[in-house]
Amino acid sequence: MTDATATATGAEATGEKKEMVDVFSDEGIGAAAGSNPVGYALAQLGDADENVVTLSADMSGPLGDFRGRHGDRYFEFGIAETNAVGVAAGMAAAGLVPYVVSMAPFGLIKTAEQVRTDWVYNRLKIRMVARLSGLAMGFFGPSHQAIEDIAVARAIDGLDIVTPADANSAIGLLHSTADLDGPIFIRICEGLPPVYDRPPRIERGQWPTVKTGTDVTVIGNGIGTGLGLQAAQLLEGEGISVGVIDSAWLRPYDERAILDAAASTGKLLVIEEHSVVGGVTALVAEVLGRNGVSAHLADQAIPAGEIEVGVPAELLRYYGFTAENVASKIRELAKG
Amino acid sequence: MPADTTAEDAPETLERSRPISIDDLEKRADWIRLQTIDLIDSAGLGHYSSTFSCAELISVLYYHTMRLRPSQPDWPDRDRFLLGKGHVATGVWPVLVDLGYFPESWLEQFGKIGSRINDHPNMKLAPGIDFSSGALGHNTSVGVGMALAGKLRGQDYRVFEITGDGELQEGTVWEGIMAAGHYKLGNMILIADANGFSGAGPTSGAMNIEPLPARFESFGWEAIEVDGHDVKALVDLFDSLPENGDRPIAVVARTKKGHGLAMTEEAPQAWHLGLMTPEQRDAAKAEIGARLK
C-alpha cells in the first residue's frame, strides 16, 4: 500500500490535452510546480545541501531557479551530453552530488556507456534527470523520441530507475532519493495527468497502490498511472472494479506488488509511454514467469515497428494513450 | 586516546617537487619496466610497449611531482592522477606498493579472478586509484569534473591525466578539452603519451591527430612539447607549472613505444599486447637490469 501522504486525485483529473513543450522555455521558474517540477525541486535540493551541483547540456531553461540561487554550482557544457556525464563522474568522485539534466533522447540513450562505466561500476552518487521522455518531443522526429530509455536503463544493473507519475511525484521522488547512495536515472515525461495532490513519499522500490480494485489491475508507469485512474472512473458505472498501481521505481521494483496483483485480480494491464520492448511490460512478464505465476497480461505501450512523428497530444491518441482506449482494453481483460 | 596528536601520528604528506636525483628517477623508470615484465609474466598477458613509453612519466609524477598521502589515499587535498590509457596500470601497481598504498603481496594476485589489481585500474578495489579507467576517452571529462570541484571548493589540488595519443581520436576527449579551456582550468594537466602507435598501428595512419600542440592551443590550453623520456626536462617542466594559472596545460610528451628495451622498440606494435617467452623475459630483464647496476 502507498504511504499515507500519497493521495490519489485521479478522479479529479481533467484529461486535458497534452500540449507541445517549449524545450528551452524558462516557464515555471519561481513557480511551485506543475510546469517545471524538476527546476523547482532541484533548487530546493540545492538549498538543503551545498554539495548539490547541476550540470546542463544546453538545458539551462528549467534550471532558472537553481541558477538564481546557486549560480556557482550550476555548470553548463553546451551540446555535449557525454562530456557532461563524464564531468559529473569526476565531480562525484571529488565529493559533490551532481544532477545532470538532459533531454531524454540525448541523455541515457546517448551516454549509456559513460553511465555504465563511470557512474555505475564506480557506484557514484549521481543522478541523471531525463526530461521530455517518451513522446514529448515527437513533433521533432524519431531522433527526439525517448521510447527505449527504460530498456537501456534496465540493462545496466546497479542503476536505480525512478519514473514519476506526475509533477508532484517528480518533486517527491527527487526529494526522497536525495540521500540515497549510488547512481539514479530519473525519467520524466511531460503533460502527465495529476495523480497525487501533493508530493508523495514513495520508498525505494515501492509501487504505491493509488486505487484498489477487484477485477483488473492497471500497472501504470508515468502517464499510465493517471490514465489508469481516469479509465477506472469511466468504468465505475459499468460495475468493473479497477485497481491502479504506480510503478514509480523500476530498479529496485516491487515484486510483491506484481505478485499480489496477479493473485488478487489475475488480470494486469501495463500502461507505459515506452516501447513494448524491454520496458515495464517486459519487467512484469519476467516477474510472473520467474515465479511460475499465470496471469492475463496486456499492454498499452508503443508497439514495435517504425515510430510515427507528430504533435505529442496527437501521437498519444494515435498510440492509444487515452482514457477511453485504456477503458476499452480493461473491458476486454475483465471479460476474459 | 589523548586529545592531541603528535607529529608522529600525523599522516605523512609527500609534497610536490620532492628532491630526488635525475639518476634515481631514471632508474625507477627502468625498475617500473622490470616490474611490468614480471607482472605480465605472472598473469599471462599484458601491455608491454605502451607501459614502457610512459615509464619515465610515471616515475617523475609519482616520485617527484605530485602531492600525495599514501597512508590516506582519499585525502581531499591530494593531487589526482588519472590514467586515461588505463591499459598501462601494470606500470603503476608496483609504484603504489612502493609508496605504501597497499601490500606487496597483492602483486601476486595481479590479473587473477578476485584480485584487486588488474590490467586496468579500478578505484573501488585499489587504494591510490583516483578513478577507474579502461574505456578510452572517458577520463578527460572526469578530470574536468575533479578540477571544477577543486575550484568550487577552493582546494588547490591539481589533476594530472596521462592519455594515449590514440585515445585522442575519441571525440569525448575533445569535449572535455573544450570544457577545460572554457572553464580556464589551470589546475588540470593533461599529458599525452605521444608514442605514435595505437593498438593496430601508427596512430596518425589510422586517423591523423597532429599537430597536437596547435590543436590544444586552439582550445585555450597552453601546450608544451617535451621529450617524454628526458627525465630532467620533465622535472623542470613540472616544477615550472604556475600555481594559479588560468589555462589548462597540455604536455605533449614525445615518446617511443616500447622505449627502454631493444626488442619492444623494434616491434612496438607486436608488443602492444602479449607475453614474452621465458627466454625473452630473461633476456629483457638482463638488458634493462644492466642499466641499474
mmCIF file of N, CA, C and O in Angstrom, chain A residues 35-112:
data_model
loop_
_atom_site.group_PDB
_atom_site.id
_atom_site.type_symbol
_atom_site.label_atom_id
_atom_site.label_comp_id
_atom_site.label_asym_id
_atom_site.label_seq_id
_atom_site.Cartn_x
_atom_site.Cartn_y
_atom_site.Cartn_z
ATOM 1 N N SER A 35 4.477 23.052 -14.062
ATOM 2 C CA SER A 35 5.103 23.076 -15.379
ATOM 3 C C SER A 35 6.593 22.772 -15.311
ATOM 4 O O SER A 35 7.184 22.401 -16.306
ATOM 5 N N ASN A 36 7.188 22.942 -14.153
ATOM 6 C CA ASN A 36 8.629 22.717 -14.061
ATOM 7 C C ASN A 36 9.002 22.094 -12.723
ATOM 8 O O ASN A 36 9.723 22.689 -11.915
ATOM 9 N N PRO A 37 8.502 20.896 -12.454
ATOM 10 C CA PRO A 37 8.781 20.278 -11.147
ATOM 11 C C PRO A 37 10.265 20.020 -10.935
ATOM 12 O O PRO A 37 10.758 20.110 -9.811
ATOM 13 N N VAL A 38 10.973 19.735 -12.028
ATOM 14 C CA VAL A 38 12.399 19.434 -11.890
ATOM 15 C C VAL A 38 13.163 20.663 -11.414
ATOM 16 O O VAL A 38 13.947 20.603 -10.458
ATOM 17 N N GLY A 39 12.913 21.782 -12.064
ATOM 18 C CA GLY A 39 13.604 23.008 -11.672
ATOM 19 C C GLY A 39 13.267 23.411 -10.256
ATOM 20 O O GLY A 39 14.133 23.841 -9.490
ATOM 21 N N TYR A 40 12.004 23.270 -9.902
ATOM 22 C CA TYR A 40 11.534 23.613 -8.563
ATOM 23 C C TYR A 40 12.224 22.761 -7.501
ATOM 24 O O TYR A 40 12.786 23.272 -6.524
ATOM 25 N N ALA A 41 12.224 21.454 -7.721
ATOM 26 C CA ALA A 41 12.794 20.544 -6.715
ATOM 27 C C ALA A 41 14.315 20.653 -6.654
ATOM 28 O O ALA A 41 14.903 20.598 -5.568
ATOM 29 N N LEU A 42 14.961 20.804 -7.796
ATOM 30 C CA LEU A 42 16.427 20.869 -7.769
ATOM 31 C C LEU A 42 16.910 22.115 -7.029
ATOM 32 O O LEU A 42 17.919 22.072 -6.325
ATOM 33 N N ALA A 43 16.184 23.209 -7.173
ATOM 34 C CA ALA A 43 16.572 24.405 -6.424
ATOM 35 C C ALA A 43 16.450 24.149 -4.927
ATOM 36 O O ALA A 43 17.309 24.577 -4.138
ATOM 37 N N GLN A 44 15.412 23.425 -4.515
ATOM 38 C CA GLN A 44 15.260 23.084 -3.098
ATOM 39 C C GLN A 44 16.394 22.167 -2.630
ATOM 40 O O GLN A 44 16.932 22.338 -1.527
ATOM 41 N N LEU A 45 16.744 21.204 -3.455
ATOM 42 C CA LEU A 45 17.831 20.305 -3.072
ATOM 43 C C LEU A 45 19.139 21.086 -2.944
ATOM 44 O O LEU A 45 19.961 20.796 -2.071
ATOM 45 N N GLY A 46 19.309 22.064 -3.810
ATOM 46 C CA GLY A 46 20.497 22.915 -3.715
ATOM 47 C C GLY A 46 20.497 23.752 -2.448
ATOM 48 O O GLY A 46 21.551 24.016 -1.859
ATOM 49 N N ASP A 47 19.302 24.186 -2.002
ATOM 50 C CA ASP A 47 19.205 24.933 -0.740
ATOM 51 C C ASP A 47 19.664 24.066 0.428
ATOM 52 O O ASP A 47 20.310 24.537 1.359
ATOM 53 N N ALA A 48 19.283 22.795 0.364
ATOM 54 C CA ALA A 48 19.480 21.912 1.509
ATOM 55 C C ALA A 48 20.892 21.346 1.601
ATOM 56 O O ALA A 48 21.334 20.951 2.681
ATOM 57 N N ASP A 49 21.595 21.262 0.496
ATOM 58 C CA ASP A 49 22.902 20.588 0.502
ATOM 59 C C ASP A 49 23.859 21.353 -0.410
ATOM 60 O O ASP A 49 23.652 21.413 -1.622
ATOM 61 N N GLU A 50 24.896 21.893 0.202
ATOM 62 C CA GLU A 50 25.828 22.703 -0.601
ATOM 63 C C GLU A 50 26.697 21.856 -1.528
ATOM 64 O O GLU A 50 27.433 22.395 -2.351
ATOM 65 N N ASN A 51 26.617 20.538 -1.398
ATOM 66 C CA ASN A 51 27.348 19.675 -2.323
ATOM 67 C C ASN A 51 26.578 19.408 -3.617
ATOM 68 O O ASN A 51 27.129 18.852 -4.568
ATOM 69 N N VAL A 52 25.299 19.772 -3.624
ATOM 70 C CA VAL A 52 24.497 19.529 -4.826
ATOM 71 C C VAL A 52 24.909 20.499 -5.929
ATOM 72 O O VAL A 52 24.954 21.714 -5.719
ATOM 73 N N VAL A 53 25.233 19.939 -7.084
ATOM 74 C CA VAL A 53 25.547 20.755 -8.264
ATOM 75 C C VAL A 53 24.659 20.289 -9.411
ATOM 76 O O VAL A 53 24.226 19.135 -9.451
ATOM 77 N N THR A 54 24.366 21.194 -10.323
ATOM 78 C CA THR A 54 23.595 20.806 -11.509
ATOM 79 C C THR A 54 24.457 20.996 -12.750
ATOM 80 O O THR A 54 25.261 21.923 -12.835
ATOM 81 N N LEU A 55 24.302 20.066 -13.663
ATOM 82 C CA LEU A 55 25.037 20.114 -14.927
ATOM 83 C C LEU A 55 24.029 20.091 -16.065
ATOM 84 O O LEU A 55 23.080 19.303 -16.038
ATOM 85 N N SER A 56 24.274 20.931 -17.023
ATOM 86 C CA SER A 56 23.337 21.055 -18.129
ATOM 87 C C SER A 56 24.073 20.925 -19.449
ATOM 88 O O SER A 56 25.183 21.420 -19.603
ATOM 89 N N ALA A 57 23.460 20.225 -20.374
ATOM 90 C CA ALA A 57 23.944 20.235 -21.750
ATOM 91 C C ALA A 57 22.909 21.022 -22.552
ATOM 92 O O ALA A 57 21.991 20.450 -23.120
ATOM 93 N N ASP A 58 23.035 22.331 -22.509
ATOM 94 C CA ASP A 58 22.104 23.244 -23.169
ATOM 95 C C ASP A 58 20.675 23.071 -22.651
ATOM 96 O O ASP A 58 19.732 23.099 -23.406
ATOM 97 N N MET A 59 20.544 22.858 -21.354
ATOM 98 C CA MET A 59 19.229 22.713 -20.723
ATOM 99 C C MET A 59 19.092 23.708 -19.575
ATOM 100 O O MET A 59 18.564 23.392 -18.509
ATOM 101 N N SER A 60 19.586 24.923 -19.790
ATOM 102 C CA SER A 60 19.590 25.896 -18.700
ATOM 103 C C SER A 60 18.194 26.384 -18.347
ATOM 104 O O SER A 60 17.944 26.794 -17.218
ATOM 105 N N GLY A 61 17.255 26.336 -19.305
ATOM 106 C CA GLY A 61 15.922 26.885 -19.083
ATOM 107 C C GLY A 61 15.260 26.403 -17.809
ATOM 108 O O GLY A 61 14.956 27.201 -16.913
ATOM 109 N N PRO A 62 15.068 25.106 -17.657
ATOM 110 C CA PRO A 62 14.372 24.633 -16.462
ATOM 111 C C PRO A 62 15.175 24.801 -15.180
ATOM 112 O O PRO A 62 14.641 24.591 -14.091
ATOM 113 N N LEU A 63 16.437 25.181 -15.281
ATOM 114 C CA LEU A 63 17.261 25.326 -14.083
ATOM 115 C C LEU A 63 17.370 26.783 -13.629
ATOM 116 O O LEU A 63 18.280 27.143 -12.889
ATOM 117 N N GLY A 64 16.432 27.617 -14.071
ATOM 118 C CA GLY A 64 16.494 29.034 -13.734
ATOM 119 C C GLY A 64 16.515 29.287 -12.239
ATOM 120 O O GLY A 64 17.284 30.128 -11.754
ATOM 121 N N ASP A 65 15.675 28.591 -11.480
ATOM 122 C CA ASP A 65 15.654 28.797 -10.030
ATOM 123 C C ASP A 65 16.988 28.416 -9.410
ATOM 124 O O ASP A 65 17.531 29.113 -8.550
ATOM 125 N N PHE A 66 17.527 27.294 -9.843
ATOM 126 C CA PHE A 66 18.809 26.843 -9.301
ATOM 127 C C PHE A 66 19.911 27.847 -9.651
ATOM 128 O O PHE A 66 20.728 28.217 -8.813
ATOM 129 N N ARG A 67 19.891 28.304 -10.905
ATOM 130 C CA ARG A 67 20.919 29.260 -11.336
ATOM 131 C C ARG A 67 20.835 30.539 -10.516
ATOM 132 O O ARG A 67 21.849 31.115 -10.148
ATOM 133 N N GLY A 68 19.597 30.943 -10.230
ATOM 134 C CA GLY A 68 19.415 32.183 -9.489
ATOM 135 C C GLY A 68 19.895 32.075 -8.054
ATOM 136 O O GLY A 68 20.464 33.022 -7.507
ATOM 137 N N ARG A 69 19.692 30.910 -7.454
ATOM 138 C CA ARG A 69 20.024 30.765 -6.031
ATOM 139 C C ARG A 69 21.414 30.186 -5.800
ATOM 140 O O ARG A 69 22.017 30.383 -4.751
ATOM 141 N N HIS A 70 21.905 29.417 -6.762
ATOM 142 C CA HIS A 70 23.194 28.727 -6.555
ATOM 143 C C HIS A 70 24.014 28.778 -7.843
ATOM 144 O O HIS A 70 24.466 27.758 -8.355
ATOM 145 N N GLY A 71 24.182 29.980 -8.351
ATOM 146 C CA GLY A 71 24.829 30.127 -9.649
ATOM 147 C C GLY A 71 26.212 29.510 -9.726
ATOM 148 O O GLY A 71 26.620 29.010 -10.778
ATOM 149 N N ASP A 72 26.935 29.514 -8.595
ATOM 150 C CA ASP A 72 28.298 28.953 -8.626
ATOM 151 C C ASP A 72 28.286 27.434 -8.689
ATOM 152 O O ASP A 72 29.316 26.816 -8.964
ATOM 153 N N ARG A 73 27.125 26.840 -8.479
ATOM 154 C CA ARG A 73 27.047 25.368 -8.508
ATOM 155 C C ARG A 73 26.279 24.856 -9.727
ATOM 156 O O ARG A 73 25.851 23.716 -9.766
ATOM 157 N N TYR A 74 26.107 25.735 -10.671
ATOM 158 C CA TYR A 74 25.459 25.360 -11.932
ATOM 159 C C TYR A 74 26.533 25.362 -13.021
ATOM 160 O O TYR A 74 27.284 26.326 -13.162
ATOM 161 N N PHE A 75 26.608 24.287 -13.796
ATOM 162 C CA PHE A 75 27.658 24.165 -14.810
ATOM 163 C C PHE A 75 27.033 23.810 -16.164
ATOM 164 O O PHE A 75 26.324 22.817 -16.286
ATOM 165 N N GLU A 76 27.353 24.644 -17.127
ATOM 166 C CA GLU A 76 26.834 24.442 -18.489
ATOM 167 C C GLU A 76 27.928 23.824 -19.359
ATOM 168 O O GLU A 76 29.084 24.224 -19.281
ATOM 169 N N PHE A 77 27.557 22.836 -20.161
ATOM 170 C CA PHE A 77 28.535 22.180 -21.020
ATOM 171 C C PHE A 77 28.189 22.247 -22.496
ATOM 172 O O PHE A 77 28.842 21.607 -23.317
ATOM 173 N N GLY A 78 27.142 23.018 -22.815
ATOM 174 C CA GLY A 78 26.785 23.092 -24.223
ATOM 175 C C GLY A 78 26.252 21.751 -24.701
ATOM 176 O O GLY A 78 25.958 20.844 -23.912
ATOM 177 N N ILE A 79 26.155 21.645 -25.990
ATOM 178 C CA ILE A 79 25.532 20.448 -26.554
ATOM 179 C C ILE A 79 26.573 19.331 -26.596
ATOM 180 O O ILE A 79 27.108 18.992 -27.657
ATOM 181 N N ALA A 80 26.903 18.839 -25.430
ATOM 182 C CA ALA A 80 27.938 17.815 -25.279
ATOM 183 C C ALA A 80 27.551 16.945 -24.079
ATOM 184 O O ALA A 80 28.174 16.989 -23.020
ATOM 185 N N GLU A 81 26.502 16.168 -24.277
ATOM 186 C CA GLU A 81 25.942 15.403 -23.164
ATOM 187 C C GLU A 81 26.933 14.399 -22.589
ATOM 188 O O GLU A 81 27.011 14.199 -21.371
ATOM 189 N N THR A 82 27.674 13.756 -23.467
ATOM 190 C CA THR A 82 28.581 12.715 -22.998
ATOM 191 C C THR A 82 29.640 13.307 -22.085
ATOM 192 O O THR A 82 30.001 12.718 -21.063
ATOM 193 N N ASN A 83 30.134 14.471 -22.461
ATOM 194 C CA ASN A 83 31.104 15.137 -21.596
ATOM 195 C C ASN A 83 30.479 15.483 -20.251
ATOM 196 O O ASN A 83 31.104 15.273 -19.201
ATOM 197 N N ALA A 84 29.253 16.001 -20.276
ATOM 198 C CA ALA A 84 28.598 16.366 -19.017
ATOM 199 C C ALA A 84 28.492 15.157 -18.089
ATOM 200 O O ALA A 84 28.703 15.274 -16.872
ATOM 201 N N VAL A 85 28.205 14.010 -18.645
ATOM 202 C CA VAL A 85 28.091 12.788 -17.837
ATOM 203 C C VAL A 85 29.458 12.411 -17.248
ATOM 204 O O VAL A 85 29.571 12.041 -16.073
ATOM 205 N N GLY A 86 30.504 12.528 -18.045
ATOM 206 C CA GLY A 86 31.842 12.234 -17.541
ATOM 207 C C GLY A 86 32.294 13.229 -16.488
ATOM 208 O O GLY A 86 32.891 12.859 -15.473
ATOM 209 N N VAL A 87 32.004 14.498 -16.722
ATOM 210 C CA VAL A 87 32.370 15.528 -15.746
ATOM 211 C C VAL A 87 31.666 15.257 -14.416
ATOM 212 O O VAL A 87 32.259 15.378 -13.338
ATOM 213 N N ALA A 88 30.397 14.868 -14.507
ATOM 214 C CA ALA A 88 29.645 14.565 -13.286
ATOM 215 C C ALA A 88 30.336 13.455 -12.491
ATOM 216 O O ALA A 88 30.390 13.498 -11.255
ATOM 217 N N ALA A 89 30.883 12.488 -13.197
ATOM 218 C CA ALA A 89 31.574 11.394 -12.511
ATOM 219 C C ALA A 89 32.777 11.918 -11.735
ATOM 220 O O ALA A 89 33.012 11.533 -10.582
ATOM 221 N N GLY A 90 33.533 12.806 -12.366
ATOM 222 C CA GLY A 90 34.687 13.378 -11.678
ATOM 223 C C GLY A 90 34.277 14.217 -10.481
ATOM 224 O O GLY A 90 34.921 14.188 -9.427
ATOM 225 N N MET A 91 33.193 14.952 -10.627
ATOM 226 C CA MET A 91 32.703 15.760 -9.507
ATOM 227 C C MET A 91 32.260 14.869 -8.347
ATOM 228 O O MET A 91 32.545 15.154 -7.178
ATOM 229 N N ALA A 92 31.560 13.791 -8.669
ATOM 230 C CA ALA A 92 31.094 12.883 -7.618
ATOM 231 C C ALA A 92 32.280 12.228 -6.919
ATOM 232 O O ALA A 92 32.271 12.045 -5.692
ATOM 233 N N ALA A 93 33.312 11.886 -7.686
ATOM 234 C CA ALA A 93 34.498 11.287 -7.079
ATOM 235 C C ALA A 93 35.199 12.279 -6.154
ATOM 236 O O ALA A 93 35.956 11.878 -5.266
ATOM 237 N N ALA A 94 34.940 13.560 -6.367
ATOM 238 C CA ALA A 94 35.528 14.591 -5.509
ATOM 239 C C ALA A 94 34.563 15.027 -4.406
ATOM 240 O O ALA A 94 34.828 16.010 -3.715
ATOM 241 N N GLY A 95 33.438 14.331 -4.267
ATOM 242 C CA GLY A 95 32.556 14.568 -3.127
ATOM 243 C C GLY A 95 31.328 15.405 -3.391
ATOM 244 O O GLY A 95 30.526 15.627 -2.481
ATOM 245 N N LEU A 96 31.146 15.879 -4.613
ATOM 246 C CA LEU A 96 29.933 16.629 -4.924
ATOM 247 C C LEU A 96 28.802 15.655 -5.282
ATOM 248 O O LEU A 96 29.036 14.467 -5.516
ATOM 249 N N VAL A 97 27.581 16.178 -5.314
ATOM 250 C CA VAL A 97 26.415 15.361 -5.684
ATOM 251 C C VAL A 97 25.809 15.953 -6.953
ATOM 252 O O VAL A 97 24.982 16.868 -6.891
ATOM 253 N N PRO A 98 26.218 15.457 -8.112
ATOM 254 C CA PRO A 98 25.782 16.065 -9.367
ATOM 255 C C PRO A 98 24.416 15.564 -9.842
ATOM 256 O O PRO A 98 24.102 14.372 -9.743
ATOM 257 N N TYR A 99 23.647 16.503 -10.368
ATOM 258 C CA TYR A 99 22.405 16.201 -11.081
ATOM 259 C C TYR A 99 22.609 16.647 -12.526
ATOM 260 O O TYR A 99 22.772 17.837 -12.785
ATOM 261 N N VAL A 100 22.634 15.691 -13.431
ATOM 262 C CA VAL A 100 22.770 16.014 -14.850
ATOM 263 C C VAL A 100 21.368 16.095 -15.436
ATOM 264 O O VAL A 100 20.616 15.115 -15.400
ATOM 265 N N VAL A 101 21.013 17.266 -15.936
ATOM 266 C CA VAL A 101 19.688 17.444 -16.516
ATOM 267 C C VAL A 101 19.827 17.335 -18.029
ATOM 268 O O VAL A 101 20.620 18.056 -18.650
ATOM 269 N N SER A 102 19.094 16.407 -18.585
ATOM 270 C CA SER A 102 19.248 16.162 -20.025
ATOM 271 C C SER A 102 17.892 16.050 -20.699
ATOM 272 O O SER A 102 16.888 15.787 -20.054
ATOM 273 N N MET A 103 17.889 16.269 -22.002
ATOM 274 C CA MET A 103 16.738 15.853 -22.802
ATOM 275 C C MET A 103 16.835 14.339 -22.932
ATOM 276 O O MET A 103 17.897 13.816 -23.298
ATOM 277 N N ALA A 104 15.743 13.667 -22.663
ATOM 278 C CA ALA A 104 15.802 12.214 -22.552
ATOM 279 C C ALA A 104 16.479 11.499 -23.730
ATOM 280 O O ALA A 104 17.331 10.638 -23.514
ATOM 281 N N PRO A 105 16.162 11.851 -24.974
ATOM 282 C CA PRO A 105 16.773 11.066 -26.053
ATOM 283 C C PRO A 105 18.283 11.243 -26.129
ATOM 284 O O PRO A 105 18.985 10.398 -26.685
ATOM 285 N N PHE A 106 18.774 12.370 -25.590
ATOM 286 C CA PHE A 106 20.213 12.622 -25.664
ATOM 287 C C PHE A 106 20.871 12.417 -24.303
ATOM 288 O O PHE A 106 22.017 12.785 -24.089
ATOM 289 N N GLY A 107 20.113 11.851 -23.391
ATOM 290 C CA GLY A 107 20.656 11.545 -22.072
ATOM 291 C C GLY A 107 21.159 10.124 -22.040
ATOM 292 O O GLY A 107 22.190 9.800 -22.627
ATOM 293 N N LEU A 108 20.394 9.270 -21.430
ATOM 294 C CA LEU A 108 20.885 7.905 -21.216
ATOM 295 C C LEU A 108 21.100 7.143 -22.521
ATOM 296 O O LEU A 108 22.031 6.344 -22.632
ATOM 297 N N ILE A 109 20.225 7.395 -23.491
ATOM 298 C CA ILE A 109 20.361 6.645 -24.747
ATOM 299 C C ILE A 109 21.704 6.969 -25.395
ATOM 300 O O ILE A 109 22.388 6.101 -25.923
ATOM 301 N N LYS A 110 22.103 8.224 -25.335
ATOM 302 C CA LYS A 110 23.366 8.633 -25.957
ATOM 303 C C LYS A 110 24.570 8.300 -25.090
ATOM 304 O O LYS A 110 25.645 8.019 -25.604
ATOM 305 N N THR A 111 24.430 8.335 -23.797
ATOM 306 C CA THR A 111 25.598 8.286 -22.915
ATOM 307 C C THR A 111 25.647 7.005 -22.092
ATOM 308 O O THR A 111 26.305 6.964 -21.054
ATOM 309 N N ALA A 112 24.976 5.982 -22.570
ATOM 310 C CA ALA A 112 24.852 4.755 -21.765
ATOM 311 C C ALA A 112 26.216 4.202 -21.347
ATOM 312 O O ALA A 112 26.381 3.710 -20.233
#
